[in-house]
């Protein structure tokens, strides 16, 4: 097997061949049980799957958490088939599945034997004959003579979460992956002795690249678990850290809140988290209160607050853009005219240049000024698959130091302080009241802290026009376990907290049943969909009773 330009896949294959008995991945089940995958087994599964995929161009990867997805992913890489990982489609998400089929134009779908019948039923009849429905294989495969991919070849089409629009397919090259994996290795000090744990969805960038590819890139042990398992019972994550002596793990802000809420103090004090060198926190706004709560709740475990490494990333930049260094102190910032406290997300990874611009004029802003975050560097992808118009929209060319450079417009709002990035909101999720700009995430955070019966990261704030004036509406999910409560008193508490923090009045507050607020597959709130349901008066069945 050869390639004109060597990629990390070359070294990975050599490592697997030379260390056949090495345990590459361990899978933790709901009951803390463990299954293991050796290098020999992985290589056999990958080679066999690559043979199955031979002749295809693009393949949807549809798997539950487990080893079979890795066979499918590396099988695509090995056979130079562009991998397109997506969540398992269900009848209620069939329209999204159709979007992937029409937009990505795959000529193959690869899945597990157990999922194949379900997928077969969901493929529209008018395109059924154009798509091969394949299964991963576990036997020997003939891969001798295959030409391995080059750095410029597309490895993945990574669909965005679609929290503000229809999901877009980001084209990620092997070179993009190589640069980001090396940055992750260098930043976190990963090596062959590291032990990485991921419970994040493998069809999103953080779970796929950091969770599954980092162990291969660093030739170290990887441990994985299902997102459903960890979210339902977060002590599975914490016990795995103890049992496997995990050094590298993390997740979004909400999982830290969930650990505090669901793991009682007595159980927390029995845990040993001293093996951790860090917990990365990313993928959604990082909250100081959350970090403080977790560090205090688990202080007897050997975990310290400086082990948190908050970061910022996005699929359009492959994955990681900035991240706090290990053991460095956490920095916080409260911009003028706001009571919000933002967590510092670290310095840019090597090769990344961050600038802040006025989103309207495109003018470069100085350090400390809030504006749109734009990025330039080797991990920035070439754009969106089959969508030149949207690719053009996010490209921004500017002259810096007498050099013309093209930057990625992220749509995120933030500022730089001492070179460190602070993200304060998102352009499309801003609420304009009387000419002043507020971020929906800040209103949602204050709301979620207003009562213990509220679920964190399960609130939507948006504005509507009422009597020709912009008014604020808030939807907040209530825990299933909550007893009866006074909705009027609780709503007044929310109104008071919002007014105290922002000086704003709230027009309407709706208490929602757990799991009823529309979210993306990565758990981000679909505020636009929430607003549409509210205006269409289609929320009666979702209200908390």
mmCIF file of N, CA and C in Angstrom, residues 11 37-38 84 100 148 156 176 197 249 252 255 257 271 296 321 337 363 382 384 390-391 396 430 453 479 496 508 525:
data_model
loop_
_atom_site.group_PDB
_atom_site.id
_atom_site.type_symbol
_atom_site.label_atom_id
_atom_site.label_comp_id
_atom_site.label_asym_id
_atom_site.label_seq_id
_atom_site.Cartn_x
_atom_site.Cartn_y
_atom_site.Cartn_z
ATOM 1 N N UNK A 11 1.419 5.587 9.198
ATOM 2 C CA UNK A 11 2.004 5.221 10.494
ATOM 3 C C UNK A 11 1.039 4.373 11.320
ATOM 4 N N UNK A 37 -10.778 -4.384 21.965
ATOM 5 C CA UNK A 37 -10.433 -4.579 20.556
ATOM 6 C C UNK A 37 -8.925 -4.490 20.404
ATOM 7 N N UNK A 38 -8.309 -5.549 19.896
ATOM 8 C CA UNK A 38 -6.860 -5.548 19.696
ATOM 9 C C UNK A 38 -6.510 -4.969 18.327
ATOM 10 N N UNK A 84 -18.730 9.826 5.520
ATOM 11 C CA UNK A 84 -19.736 10.816 5.922
ATOM 12 C C UNK A 84 -20.488 10.253 7.126
ATOM 13 N N UNK A 100 -29.320 14.419 3.904
ATOM 14 C CA UNK A 100 -27.974 13.872 3.752
ATOM 15 C C UNK A 100 -27.852 13.075 2.451
ATOM 16 N N UNK A 148 -2.831 4.456 -0.909
ATOM 17 C CA UNK A 148 -3.341 5.190 0.243
ATOM 18 C C UNK A 148 -3.603 6.651 -0.124
ATOM 19 N N UNK A 156 -13.166 13.315 5.096
ATOM 20 C CA UNK A 156 -14.489 13.336 5.714
ATOM 21 C C UNK A 156 -15.353 14.434 5.127
ATOM 22 N N UNK A 176 -5.736 18.468 6.840
ATOM 23 C CA UNK A 176 -6.427 19.149 7.942
ATOM 24 C C UNK A 176 -6.391 18.290 9.205
ATOM 25 N N UNK A 197 -10.262 8.911 26.901
ATOM 26 C CA UNK A 197 -11.638 8.428 27.055
ATOM 27 C C UNK A 197 -12.593 9.372 26.344
ATOM 28 N N UNK A 249 -9.634 13.430 28.733
ATOM 29 C CA UNK A 249 -11.063 13.281 28.477
ATOM 30 C C UNK A 249 -11.726 14.646 28.583
ATOM 31 N N UNK A 252 -18.805 18.714 26.707
ATOM 32 C CA UNK A 252 -19.448 20.021 26.833
ATOM 33 C C UNK A 252 -19.699 20.387 28.297
ATOM 34 N N UNK A 255 -22.151 18.328 30.826
ATOM 35 C CA UNK A 255 -21.843 17.057 31.473
ATOM 36 C C UNK A 255 -21.276 17.291 32.870
ATOM 37 N N UNK A 257 -22.187 19.803 34.897
ATOM 38 C CA UNK A 257 -23.372 20.063 35.725
ATOM 39 C C UNK A 257 -24.091 18.764 36.051
ATOM 40 N N UNK A 271 -14.575 8.367 44.770
ATOM 41 C CA UNK A 271 -13.915 8.319 43.463
ATOM 42 C C UNK A 271 -12.455 8.744 43.547
ATOM 43 N N UNK A 296 -15.455 21.852 43.218
ATOM 44 C CA UNK A 296 -15.780 21.775 44.643
ATOM 45 C C UNK A 296 -16.397 20.421 44.999
ATOM 46 N N UNK A 321 -9.309 24.985 17.866
ATOM 47 C CA UNK A 321 -8.767 26.280 17.449
ATOM 48 C C UNK A 321 -7.945 26.890 18.577
ATOM 49 N N UNK A 337 -20.530 46.975 30.482
ATOM 50 C CA UNK A 337 -21.986 47.032 30.280
ATOM 51 C C UNK A 337 -22.654 45.660 30.317
ATOM 52 N N UNK A 363 -14.198 45.795 9.320
ATOM 53 C CA UNK A 363 -13.007 46.475 9.835
ATOM 54 C C UNK A 363 -12.370 45.665 10.962
ATOM 55 N N UNK A 382 -11.487 23.662 3.302
ATOM 56 C CA UNK A 382 -11.691 24.383 2.039
ATOM 57 C C UNK A 382 -13.122 24.858 1.843
ATOM 58 N N UNK A 384 -17.599 24.029 2.104
ATOM 59 C CA UNK A 384 -18.738 23.123 2.234
ATOM 60 C C UNK A 384 -18.941 22.316 0.959
ATOM 61 N N UNK A 390 -22.426 29.039 -0.027
ATOM 62 C CA UNK A 390 -22.168 29.161 1.415
ATOM 63 C C UNK A 390 -20.668 29.207 1.697
ATOM 64 N N UNK A 391 -19.877 28.512 0.884
ATOM 65 C CA UNK A 391 -18.426 28.579 1.039
ATOM 66 C C UNK A 391 -17.933 30.001 0.811
ATOM 67 N N UNK A 396 -13.444 35.385 3.896
ATOM 68 C CA UNK A 396 -13.269 36.824 4.077
ATOM 69 C C UNK A 396 -11.802 37.159 3.828
ATOM 70 N N UNK A 430 -28.344 36.456 18.552
ATOM 71 C CA UNK A 430 -28.425 37.697 19.307
ATOM 72 C C UNK A 430 -29.861 38.196 19.343
ATOM 73 N N UNK A 453 -35.346 22.773 39.884
ATOM 74 C CA UNK A 453 -36.165 21.844 39.091
ATOM 75 C C UNK A 453 -35.901 21.991 37.598
ATOM 76 N N UNK A 479 -37.392 19.193 35.069
ATOM 77 C CA UNK A 479 -37.016 17.797 35.303
ATOM 78 C C UNK A 479 -38.251 16.913 35.475
ATOM 79 N N UNK A 496 -37.442 38.333 37.529
ATOM 80 C CA UNK A 496 -36.612 39.152 38.409
ATOM 81 C C UNK A 496 -35.132 38.968 38.140
ATOM 82 N N UNK A 508 -42.960 36.398 27.778
ATOM 83 C CA UNK A 508 -43.650 35.135 28.017
ATOM 84 C C UNK A 508 -42.647 34.079 28.455
ATOM 85 N N UNK A 525 -29.354 23.823 21.178
ATOM 86 C CA UNK A 525 -30.732 24.289 21.085
ATOM 87 C C UNK A 525 -31.009 24.847 19.689
#
